[in-house]
mmCIF file of N, CA and C in Angstrom:
data_model
loop_
_atom_site.group_PDB
_atom_site.id
_atom_site.type_symbol
_atom_site.label_atom_id
_atom_site.label_comp_id
_atom_site.label_asym_id
_atom_site.label_seq_id
_atom_site.Cartn_x
_atom_site.Cartn_y
_atom_site.Cartn_z
ATOM 1 N N UNK A 1 123.079 88.377 125.097
ATOM 2 C CA UNK A 1 123.385 89.380 124.085
ATOM 3 C C UNK A 1 122.059 89.892 123.504
ATOM 4 N N UNK A 2 121.962 91.202 123.369
ATOM 5 C CA UNK A 2 120.741 91.806 122.838
ATOM 6 C C UNK A 2 121.128 92.829 121.772
ATOM 7 N N UNK A 3 120.386 92.805 120.678
ATOM 8 C CA UNK A 3 120.591 93.735 119.571
ATOM 9 C C UNK A 3 119.242 94.354 119.236
ATOM 10 N N UNK A 4 119.213 95.648 118.923
ATOM 11 C CA UNK A 4 117.951 96.351 118.684
ATOM 12 C C UNK A 4 118.040 97.272 117.476
ATOM 13 N N UNK A 5 116.884 97.517 116.877
ATOM 14 C CA UNK A 5 116.740 98.515 115.807
ATOM 15 C C UNK A 5 115.314 99.039 115.873
ATOM 16 N N UNK A 6 115.111 100.274 115.474
ATOM 17 C CA UNK A 6 113.765 100.825 115.435
ATOM 18 C C UNK A 6 113.637 101.791 114.274
ATOM 19 N N UNK A 7 112.392 102.130 113.976
ATOM 20 C CA UNK A 7 112.113 103.087 112.912
ATOM 21 C C UNK A 7 110.708 103.633 113.124
ATOM 22 N N UNK A 8 110.419 104.742 112.481
ATOM 23 C CA UNK A 8 109.059 105.272 112.466
ATOM 24 C C UNK A 8 108.560 105.218 111.033
ATOM 25 N N UNK A 9 107.307 104.783 110.897
ATOM 26 C CA UNK A 9 106.717 104.556 109.578
ATOM 27 C C UNK A 9 105.492 105.439 109.408
ATOM 28 N N UNK A 10 105.389 106.075 108.261
ATOM 29 C CA UNK A 10 104.248 106.938 107.946
ATOM 30 C C UNK A 10 103.079 106.074 107.462
ATOM 31 N N UNK A 11 102.581 105.248 108.372
ATOM 32 C CA UNK A 11 101.430 104.383 108.117
ATOM 33 C C UNK A 11 100.872 103.976 109.469
ATOM 34 N N UNK A 12 99.582 103.638 109.506
ATOM 35 C CA UNK A 12 99.004 103.253 110.789
ATOM 36 C C UNK A 12 99.406 101.826 111.174
ATOM 37 N N UNK A 13 99.252 101.512 112.445
ATOM 38 C CA UNK A 13 99.702 100.229 112.973
ATOM 39 C C UNK A 13 99.010 99.049 112.292
ATOM 40 N N UNK A 14 97.772 99.201 111.911
ATOM 41 C CA UNK A 14 97.062 98.106 111.248
ATOM 42 C C UNK A 14 97.722 97.749 109.918
ATOM 43 N N UNK A 15 98.105 98.757 109.150
ATOM 44 C CA UNK A 15 98.777 98.525 107.868
ATOM 45 C C UNK A 15 100.154 97.896 108.079
ATOM 46 N N UNK A 16 100.911 98.406 109.038
ATOM 47 C CA UNK A 16 102.240 97.874 109.318
ATOM 48 C C UNK A 16 102.128 96.430 109.814
ATOM 49 N N UNK A 17 101.172 96.176 110.683
ATOM 50 C CA UNK A 17 100.961 94.826 111.213
ATOM 51 C C UNK A 17 100.676 93.835 110.084
ATOM 52 N N UNK A 18 99.838 94.218 109.148
ATOM 53 C CA UNK A 18 99.481 93.323 108.039
ATOM 54 C C UNK A 18 100.723 92.905 107.247
ATOM 55 N N UNK A 19 101.641 93.823 107.028
ATOM 56 C CA UNK A 19 102.874 93.508 106.304
ATOM 57 C C UNK A 19 103.783 92.648 107.180
ATOM 58 N N UNK A 20 103.917 93.013 108.436
ATOM 59 C CA UNK A 20 104.835 92.326 109.343
ATOM 60 C C UNK A 20 104.457 90.862 109.565
ATOM 61 N N UNK A 21 103.189 90.564 109.743
ATOM 62 C CA UNK A 21 102.798 89.180 110.052
ATOM 63 C C UNK A 21 102.642 88.312 108.812
ATOM 64 N N UNK A 22 102.783 88.888 107.636
ATOM 65 C CA UNK A 22 102.764 88.100 106.397
ATOM 66 C C UNK A 22 104.194 87.607 106.151
ATOM 67 N N UNK A 23 104.636 86.714 107.028
ATOM 68 C CA UNK A 23 106.036 86.283 107.081
ATOM 69 C C UNK A 23 106.513 85.696 105.757
ATOM 70 N N UNK A 24 105.668 84.965 105.067
ATOM 71 C CA UNK A 24 106.065 84.357 103.804
ATOM 72 C C UNK A 24 106.508 85.358 102.748
ATOM 73 N N UNK A 25 106.128 86.612 102.909
ATOM 74 C CA UNK A 25 106.491 87.642 101.930
ATOM 75 C C UNK A 25 107.669 88.510 102.374
ATOM 76 N N UNK A 26 108.277 88.209 103.515
ATOM 77 C CA UNK A 26 109.415 88.999 103.983
ATOM 78 C C UNK A 26 110.524 89.115 102.943
ATOM 79 N N UNK A 27 110.863 88.069 102.192
ATOM 80 C CA UNK A 27 111.946 88.223 101.213
ATOM 81 C C UNK A 27 111.670 89.313 100.170
ATOM 82 N N UNK A 28 110.407 89.717 100.007
ATOM 83 C CA UNK A 28 110.071 90.775 99.057
ATOM 84 C C UNK A 28 110.528 92.146 99.548
ATOM 85 N N UNK A 29 110.659 92.332 100.855
ATOM 86 C CA UNK A 29 110.961 93.669 101.365
ATOM 87 C C UNK A 29 112.192 93.766 102.268
ATOM 88 N N UNK A 30 112.822 92.640 102.618
ATOM 89 C CA UNK A 30 114.078 92.729 103.365
ATOM 90 C C UNK A 30 115.097 91.749 102.802
ATOM 91 N N UNK A 31 116.281 92.261 102.505
ATOM 92 C CA UNK A 31 117.358 91.409 101.997
ATOM 93 C C UNK A 31 117.965 90.537 103.087
ATOM 94 N N UNK A 32 117.516 90.704 104.332
ATOM 95 C CA UNK A 32 118.027 89.878 105.423
ATOM 96 C C UNK A 32 117.385 88.493 105.439
ATOM 97 N N UNK A 33 116.361 88.294 104.622
ATOM 98 C CA UNK A 33 115.679 86.992 104.530
ATOM 99 C C UNK A 33 115.569 86.620 103.056
ATOM 100 N N UNK A 34 116.142 85.467 102.696
ATOM 101 C CA UNK A 34 116.078 85.035 101.295
ATOM 102 C C UNK A 34 114.924 84.067 101.048
ATOM 103 N N UNK A 35 114.469 83.393 102.098
ATOM 104 C CA UNK A 35 113.342 82.470 101.963
ATOM 105 C C UNK A 35 112.616 82.398 103.299
ATOM 106 N N UNK A 36 111.289 82.413 103.248
ATOM 107 C CA UNK A 36 110.469 82.306 104.456
ATOM 108 C C UNK A 36 109.274 81.414 104.146
ATOM 109 N N UNK A 37 109.129 80.368 104.924
ATOM 110 C CA UNK A 37 108.029 79.417 104.715
ATOM 111 C C UNK A 37 107.289 79.224 106.023
ATOM 112 N N UNK A 38 106.000 79.485 106.010
ATOM 113 C CA UNK A 38 105.187 79.224 107.195
ATOM 114 C C UNK A 38 105.028 77.717 107.371
ATOM 115 N N UNK A 39 104.999 77.275 108.612
ATOM 116 C CA UNK A 39 104.855 75.862 108.906
ATOM 117 C C UNK A 39 103.432 75.374 108.810
ATOM 118 N N UNK A 40 102.472 76.282 108.855
ATOM 119 C CA UNK A 40 101.062 75.923 108.807
ATOM 120 C C UNK A 40 100.287 77.085 108.180
ATOM 121 N N UNK A 41 99.139 76.820 107.611
ATOM 122 C CA UNK A 41 98.343 77.895 107.000
ATOM 123 C C UNK A 41 97.637 78.730 108.074
ATOM 124 N N UNK A 42 97.095 79.844 107.633
ATOM 125 C CA UNK A 42 96.305 80.671 108.527
ATOM 126 C C UNK A 42 97.094 81.819 109.112
ATOM 127 N N UNK A 43 96.401 82.623 109.920
ATOM 128 C CA UNK A 43 97.055 83.795 110.496
ATOM 129 C C UNK A 43 98.140 83.409 111.500
ATOM 130 N N UNK A 44 99.087 84.301 111.668
ATOM 131 C CA UNK A 44 100.141 84.091 112.647
ATOM 132 C C UNK A 44 99.501 84.057 114.041
ATOM 133 N N UNK A 45 99.853 83.064 114.846
ATOM 134 C CA UNK A 45 99.278 82.888 116.178
ATOM 135 C C UNK A 45 100.316 82.233 117.075
ATOM 136 N N UNK A 46 100.088 82.265 118.380
ATOM 137 C CA UNK A 46 100.984 81.592 119.309
ATOM 138 C C UNK A 46 101.070 80.117 118.923
ATOM 139 N N UNK A 47 102.291 79.614 118.832
ATOM 140 C CA UNK A 47 102.532 78.237 118.425
ATOM 141 C C UNK A 47 102.836 78.074 116.950
ATOM 142 N N UNK A 48 102.514 79.069 116.145
ATOM 143 C CA UNK A 48 102.787 79.002 114.705
ATOM 144 C C UNK A 48 104.288 79.014 114.462
ATOM 145 N N UNK A 49 104.708 78.410 113.354
ATOM 146 C CA UNK A 49 106.124 78.342 113.026
ATOM 147 C C UNK A 49 106.390 78.901 111.638
ATOM 148 N N UNK A 50 107.649 79.260 111.441
ATOM 149 C CA UNK A 50 108.123 79.698 110.132
ATOM 150 C C UNK A 50 109.587 79.305 110.030
ATOM 151 N N UNK A 51 109.987 78.870 108.856
ATOM 152 C CA UNK A 51 111.384 78.533 108.596
ATOM 153 C C UNK A 51 111.978 79.667 107.766
ATOM 154 N N UNK A 52 112.999 80.330 108.325
ATOM 155 C CA UNK A 52 113.644 81.446 107.641
ATOM 156 C C UNK A 52 115.034 81.038 107.181
ATOM 157 N N UNK A 53 115.359 81.405 105.953
ATOM 158 C CA UNK A 53 116.706 81.250 105.423
ATOM 159 C C UNK A 53 117.273 82.650 105.267
ATOM 160 N N UNK A 54 118.446 82.873 105.854
ATOM 161 C CA UNK A 54 119.089 84.179 105.824
ATOM 162 C C UNK A 54 120.522 84.020 105.338
ATOM 163 N N UNK A 55 121.009 84.994 104.576
ATOM 164 C CA UNK A 55 122.394 84.913 104.105
ATOM 165 C C UNK A 55 123.366 84.769 105.281
ATOM 166 N N UNK A 56 124.360 83.907 105.129
ATOM 167 C CA UNK A 56 125.441 83.705 106.094
ATOM 168 C C UNK A 56 125.003 83.048 107.402
ATOM 169 N N UNK A 57 123.736 82.621 107.501
ATOM 170 C CA UNK A 57 123.240 81.935 108.694
ATOM 171 C C UNK A 57 122.589 80.621 108.288
ATOM 172 N N UNK A 58 122.561 79.670 109.206
ATOM 173 C CA UNK A 58 121.861 78.415 108.943
ATOM 174 C C UNK A 58 120.358 78.669 108.955
ATOM 175 N N UNK A 59 119.595 77.958 108.131
ATOM 176 C CA UNK A 59 118.138 78.093 108.212
ATOM 177 C C UNK A 59 117.670 77.786 109.636
ATOM 178 N N UNK A 60 116.649 78.499 110.073
ATOM 179 C CA UNK A 60 116.144 78.331 111.436
ATOM 180 C C UNK A 60 114.623 78.279 111.429
ATOM 181 N N UNK A 61 114.079 77.466 112.322
ATOM 182 C CA UNK A 61 112.630 77.413 112.524
ATOM 183 C C UNK A 61 112.311 78.271 113.744
ATOM 184 N N UNK A 62 111.405 79.210 113.552
ATOM 185 C CA UNK A 62 110.972 80.133 114.593
ATOM 186 C C UNK A 62 109.560 79.773 115.019
ATOM 187 N N UNK A 63 109.310 79.736 116.335
ATOM 188 C CA UNK A 63 107.975 79.441 116.874
ATOM 189 C C UNK A 63 107.475 80.659 117.651
ATOM 190 N N UNK A 64 106.268 81.114 117.323
ATOM 191 C CA UNK A 64 105.677 82.273 117.998
ATOM 192 C C UNK A 64 105.348 81.901 119.446
ATOM 193 N N UNK A 65 105.872 82.712 120.382
ATOM 194 C CA UNK A 65 105.653 82.461 121.810
ATOM 195 C C UNK A 65 104.692 83.461 122.442
ATOM 196 N N UNK A 66 104.567 84.631 121.832
ATOM 197 C CA UNK A 66 103.646 85.669 122.329
ATOM 198 C C UNK A 66 103.102 86.419 121.132
ATOM 199 N N UNK A 67 101.847 86.836 121.217
ATOM 200 C CA UNK A 67 101.266 87.633 120.139
ATOM 201 C C UNK A 67 100.120 88.453 120.698
ATOM 202 N N UNK A 68 100.194 89.749 120.499
ATOM 203 C CA UNK A 68 99.096 90.666 120.799
ATOM 204 C C UNK A 68 98.739 91.326 119.478
ATOM 205 N N UNK A 69 97.561 91.054 118.981
ATOM 206 C CA UNK A 69 97.118 91.510 117.659
ATOM 207 C C UNK A 69 97.374 92.996 117.453
ATOM 208 N N UNK A 70 97.997 93.324 116.314
ATOM 209 C CA UNK A 70 98.312 94.698 115.895
ATOM 210 C C UNK A 70 99.226 95.430 116.872
ATOM 211 N N UNK A 71 99.917 94.673 117.734
ATOM 212 C CA UNK A 71 100.793 95.317 118.715
ATOM 213 C C UNK A 71 102.181 94.687 118.758
ATOM 214 N N UNK A 72 102.254 93.338 118.892
ATOM 215 C CA UNK A 72 103.567 92.712 118.971
ATOM 216 C C UNK A 72 103.482 91.208 118.752
ATOM 217 N N UNK A 73 104.587 90.666 118.278
ATOM 218 C CA UNK A 73 104.768 89.227 118.354
ATOM 219 C C UNK A 73 106.223 88.927 118.667
ATOM 220 N N UNK A 74 106.391 87.846 119.392
ATOM 221 C CA UNK A 74 107.711 87.383 119.805
ATOM 222 C C UNK A 74 107.810 85.941 119.349
ATOM 223 N N UNK A 75 108.969 85.592 118.802
ATOM 224 C CA UNK A 75 109.185 84.198 118.443
ATOM 225 C C UNK A 75 110.590 83.786 118.838
ATOM 226 N N UNK A 76 110.807 82.471 118.887
ATOM 227 C CA UNK A 76 112.098 81.966 119.338
ATOM 228 C C UNK A 76 112.556 80.830 118.443
ATOM 229 N N UNK A 77 113.871 80.702 118.365
ATOM 230 C CA UNK A 77 114.519 79.640 117.601
ATOM 231 C C UNK A 77 115.589 79.019 118.489
ATOM 232 N N UNK A 78 115.687 77.696 118.450
ATOM 233 C CA UNK A 78 116.658 76.976 119.287
ATOM 234 C C UNK A 78 117.756 76.385 118.410
ATOM 235 N N UNK A 79 118.973 76.481 118.883
ATOM 236 C CA UNK A 79 120.127 75.825 118.262
ATOM 237 C C UNK A 79 120.990 75.316 119.414
ATOM 238 N N UNK A 80 121.855 74.365 119.180
ATOM 239 C CA UNK A 80 122.686 73.858 120.275
ATOM 240 C C UNK A 80 123.423 74.989 120.999
ATOM 241 N N UNK A 81 123.143 75.134 122.297
ATOM 242 C CA UNK A 81 123.839 76.111 123.119
ATOM 243 C C UNK A 81 123.309 77.525 123.091
ATOM 244 N N UNK A 82 122.299 77.794 122.272
ATOM 245 C CA UNK A 82 121.781 79.168 122.195
ATOM 246 C C UNK A 82 120.296 79.172 121.828
ATOM 247 N N UNK A 83 119.570 80.029 122.519
ATOM 248 C CA UNK A 83 118.161 80.291 122.193
ATOM 249 C C UNK A 83 118.103 81.740 121.727
ATOM 250 N N UNK A 84 117.530 81.938 120.552
ATOM 251 C CA UNK A 84 117.412 83.283 119.992
ATOM 252 C C UNK A 84 115.946 83.680 120.001
ATOM 253 N N UNK A 85 115.667 84.833 120.567
ATOM 254 C CA UNK A 85 114.304 85.360 120.627
ATOM 255 C C UNK A 85 114.247 86.615 119.770
ATOM 256 N N UNK A 86 113.249 86.694 118.905
ATOM 257 C CA UNK A 86 113.037 87.867 118.064
ATOM 258 C C UNK A 86 111.783 88.600 118.503
ATOM 259 N N UNK A 87 111.899 89.893 118.757
ATOM 260 C CA UNK A 87 110.772 90.713 119.208
ATOM 261 C C UNK A 87 110.399 91.711 118.121
ATOM 262 N N UNK A 88 109.096 91.861 117.899
ATOM 263 C CA UNK A 88 108.565 92.791 116.891
ATOM 264 C C UNK A 88 107.441 93.569 117.564
ATOM 265 N N UNK A 89 107.665 94.857 117.834
ATOM 266 C CA UNK A 89 106.670 95.659 118.547
ATOM 267 C C UNK A 89 106.261 96.872 117.718
ATOM 268 N N UNK A 90 104.963 97.172 117.744
ATOM 269 C CA UNK A 90 104.420 98.351 117.071
ATOM 270 C C UNK A 90 103.803 99.271 118.108
ATOM 271 N N UNK A 91 104.106 100.550 118.005
ATOM 272 C CA UNK A 91 103.526 101.547 118.884
ATOM 273 C C UNK A 91 102.867 102.613 118.021
ATOM 274 N N UNK A 92 101.560 102.796 118.192
ATOM 275 C CA UNK A 92 100.850 103.832 117.442
ATOM 276 C C UNK A 92 101.238 105.192 117.988
ATOM 277 N N UNK A 93 101.570 106.099 117.083
ATOM 278 C CA UNK A 93 101.932 107.460 117.463
ATOM 279 C C UNK A 93 100.734 108.379 117.248
ATOM 280 N N UNK A 94 100.656 109.492 117.988
ATOM 281 C CA UNK A 94 99.487 110.379 117.899
ATOM 282 C C UNK A 94 99.208 110.917 116.498
ATOM 283 N N UNK A 95 100.244 111.035 115.663
ATOM 284 C CA UNK A 95 100.056 111.622 114.333
ATOM 285 C C UNK A 95 99.682 110.585 113.277
ATOM 286 N N UNK A 96 99.337 109.357 113.698
ATOM 287 C CA UNK A 96 98.938 108.326 112.744
ATOM 288 C C UNK A 96 100.095 107.481 112.241
ATOM 289 N N UNK A 97 101.311 107.845 112.645
ATOM 290 C CA UNK A 97 102.476 107.052 112.268
ATOM 291 C C UNK A 97 102.620 105.891 113.245
ATOM 292 N N UNK A 98 103.552 104.990 112.932
ATOM 293 C CA UNK A 98 103.798 103.827 113.783
ATOM 294 C C UNK A 98 105.290 103.714 114.070
ATOM 295 N N UNK A 99 105.614 103.526 115.318
ATOM 296 C CA UNK A 99 107.001 103.245 115.710
ATOM 297 C C UNK A 99 107.157 101.730 115.764
ATOM 298 N N UNK A 100 108.191 101.222 115.119
ATOM 299 C CA UNK A 100 108.488 99.788 115.109
ATOM 300 C C UNK A 100 109.777 99.568 115.888
ATOM 301 N N UNK A 101 109.728 98.637 116.833
ATOM 302 C CA UNK A 101 110.901 98.276 117.623
ATOM 303 C C UNK A 101 111.185 96.800 117.402
ATOM 304 N N UNK A 102 112.379 96.492 116.952
ATOM 305 C CA UNK A 102 112.804 95.125 116.687
ATOM 306 C C UNK A 102 113.970 94.787 117.598
ATOM 307 N N UNK A 103 114.026 93.545 118.057
ATOM 308 C CA UNK A 103 115.140 93.132 118.905
ATOM 309 C C UNK A 103 115.426 91.652 118.719
ATOM 310 N N UNK A 104 116.671 91.303 118.875
ATOM 311 C CA UNK A 104 117.137 89.909 118.933
ATOM 312 C C UNK A 104 117.819 89.754 120.283
ATOM 313 N N UNK A 105 117.418 88.745 121.020
ATOM 314 C CA UNK A 105 117.993 88.459 122.330
ATOM 315 C C UNK A 105 118.482 87.018 122.314
ATOM 316 N N UNK A 106 119.721 86.815 122.698
ATOM 317 C CA UNK A 106 120.281 85.465 122.706
ATOM 318 C C UNK A 106 120.651 85.065 124.124
ATOM 319 N N UNK A 107 120.327 83.816 124.469
ATOM 320 C CA UNK A 107 120.645 83.293 125.790
ATOM 321 C C UNK A 107 121.155 81.866 125.645
ATOM 322 N N UNK A 108 121.771 81.377 126.697
ATOM 323 C CA UNK A 108 122.318 80.034 126.683
ATOM 324 C C UNK A 108 123.824 80.060 126.775
ATOM 325 N N UNK A 109 124.440 78.878 126.974
ATOM 326 C CA UNK A 109 125.884 78.820 127.195
ATOM 327 C C UNK A 109 126.737 79.361 126.054
ATOM 328 N N UNK A 110 126.247 79.333 124.831
ATOM 329 C CA UNK A 110 127.035 79.827 123.692
ATOM 330 C C UNK A 110 126.608 81.219 123.222
ATOM 331 N N UNK A 111 125.679 81.842 123.945
ATOM 332 C CA UNK A 111 125.151 83.143 123.507
ATOM 333 C C UNK A 111 126.244 84.203 123.381
ATOM 334 N N UNK A 112 127.160 84.265 124.344
ATOM 335 C CA UNK A 112 128.233 85.267 124.284
ATOM 336 C C UNK A 112 129.122 85.079 123.077
ATOM 337 N N UNK A 113 129.517 83.847 122.817
ATOM 338 C CA UNK A 113 130.365 83.553 121.665
ATOM 339 C C UNK A 113 129.642 83.867 120.354
ATOM 340 N N UNK A 114 128.405 83.414 120.238
ATOM 341 C CA UNK A 114 127.617 83.669 119.016
ATOM 342 C C UNK A 114 127.432 85.174 118.830
ATOM 343 N N UNK A 115 127.169 85.883 119.926
ATOM 344 C CA UNK A 115 127.005 87.333 119.850
ATOM 345 C C UNK A 115 128.256 88.035 119.360
ATOM 346 N N UNK A 116 129.416 87.580 119.835
ATOM 347 C CA UNK A 116 130.670 88.195 119.383
ATOM 348 C C UNK A 116 130.950 87.872 117.914
ATOM 349 N N UNK A 117 130.655 86.646 117.511
ATOM 350 C CA UNK A 117 130.919 86.234 116.123
ATOM 351 C C UNK A 117 129.936 86.846 115.130
ATOM 352 N N UNK A 118 128.667 86.938 115.517
ATOM 353 C CA UNK A 118 127.614 87.335 114.581
ATOM 354 C C UNK A 118 126.914 88.636 114.946
ATOM 355 N N UNK A 119 127.382 89.330 115.982
ATOM 356 C CA UNK A 119 126.709 90.550 116.424
ATOM 357 C C UNK A 119 126.582 91.605 115.341
ATOM 358 N N UNK A 120 127.640 91.852 114.601
ATOM 359 C CA UNK A 120 127.582 92.849 113.526
ATOM 360 C C UNK A 120 126.580 92.469 112.456
ATOM 361 N N UNK A 121 126.565 91.201 112.096
ATOM 362 C CA UNK A 121 125.616 90.707 111.090
ATOM 363 C C UNK A 121 124.182 90.844 111.600
ATOM 364 N N UNK A 122 123.941 90.467 112.854
ATOM 365 C CA UNK A 122 122.591 90.561 113.413
ATOM 366 C C UNK A 122 122.120 92.009 113.482
ATOM 367 N N UNK A 123 123.009 92.917 113.831
ATOM 368 C CA UNK A 123 122.644 94.343 113.844
ATOM 369 C C UNK A 123 122.273 94.819 112.442
ATOM 370 N N UNK A 124 123.078 94.427 111.454
ATOM 371 C CA UNK A 124 122.769 94.816 110.064
ATOM 372 C C UNK A 124 121.424 94.246 109.626
ATOM 373 N N UNK A 125 121.155 92.993 109.964
ATOM 374 C CA UNK A 125 119.889 92.364 109.565
ATOM 375 C C UNK A 125 118.687 93.041 110.224
ATOM 376 N N UNK A 126 118.813 93.408 111.496
ATOM 377 C CA UNK A 126 117.719 94.135 112.144
ATOM 378 C C UNK A 126 117.488 95.478 111.460
ATOM 379 N N UNK A 127 118.559 96.179 111.122
ATOM 380 C CA UNK A 127 118.434 97.474 110.440
ATOM 381 C C UNK A 127 117.791 97.284 109.067
ATOM 382 N N UNK A 128 118.209 96.236 108.341
ATOM 383 C CA UNK A 128 117.625 95.945 107.024
ATOM 384 C C UNK A 128 116.138 95.659 107.152
ATOM 385 N N UNK A 129 115.759 94.913 108.178
ATOM 386 C CA UNK A 129 114.347 94.592 108.375
ATOM 387 C C UNK A 129 113.542 95.853 108.686
ATOM 388 N N UNK A 130 114.055 96.680 109.595
ATOM 389 C CA UNK A 130 113.343 97.912 109.947
ATOM 390 C C UNK A 130 113.196 98.831 108.736
ATOM 391 N N UNK A 131 114.289 99.044 108.007
ATOM 392 C CA UNK A 131 114.249 99.936 106.845
ATOM 393 C C UNK A 131 113.384 99.369 105.726
ATOM 394 N N UNK A 132 113.472 98.067 105.499
ATOM 395 C CA UNK A 132 112.660 97.435 104.459
ATOM 396 C C UNK A 132 111.175 97.499 104.777
ATOM 397 N N UNK A 133 110.835 97.280 106.042
ATOM 398 C CA UNK A 133 109.431 97.369 106.462
ATOM 399 C C UNK A 133 108.907 98.785 106.260
ATOM 400 N N UNK A 134 109.717 99.775 106.617
ATOM 401 C CA UNK A 134 109.309 101.169 106.415
ATOM 402 C C UNK A 134 109.061 101.462 104.936
ATOM 403 N N UNK A 135 109.998 101.051 104.097
ATOM 404 C CA UNK A 135 109.832 101.302 102.652
ATOM 405 C C UNK A 135 108.576 100.619 102.118
ATOM 406 N N UNK A 136 108.357 99.359 102.494
ATOM 407 C CA UNK A 136 107.185 98.618 101.999
ATOM 408 C C UNK A 136 105.882 99.289 102.429
ATOM 409 N N UNK A 137 105.813 99.706 103.679
ATOM 410 C CA UNK A 137 104.567 100.291 104.202
ATOM 411 C C UNK A 137 104.311 101.697 103.696
ATOM 412 N N UNK A 138 105.374 102.425 103.370
ATOM 413 C CA UNK A 138 105.204 103.815 102.924
ATOM 414 C C UNK A 138 105.054 103.943 101.415
ATOM 415 N N UNK A 139 105.249 102.877 100.683
ATOM 416 C CA UNK A 139 105.218 103.016 99.227
ATOM 417 C C UNK A 139 103.808 103.128 98.662
ATOM 418 N N UNK A 140 102.815 102.942 99.474
ATOM 419 C CA UNK A 140 101.480 103.154 98.958
ATOM 420 C C UNK A 140 100.609 102.048 99.238
#
């Protein structure tokens, strides 16, 4: 099961990246996350973890599996029967704006069931994250 959301932000990729990778501050700009705690200090890097608490979902620990500075990071969370991968991609546009592409991909024996039960919620959360990131980056 795969869910996606995107947006364009009137800010350069460096500014958007700085907000996006400051995971501990996500609750300030998206209602889809009520608590975010990094597992270790320092910049976000491959292997880094964060524990996210989201309304209507169990808290989950996410581990960064891929990271290209100012371009993208991918992280994954494991639960019995399902692996959830979150993708965060930034594309610089010629006019100085940034396109943000977000996706949640679920795999494993329970992925279909989880997708049917929580697909609407996951779509709303991706939209909230995209819109919240845009508002935070464009406010000045």
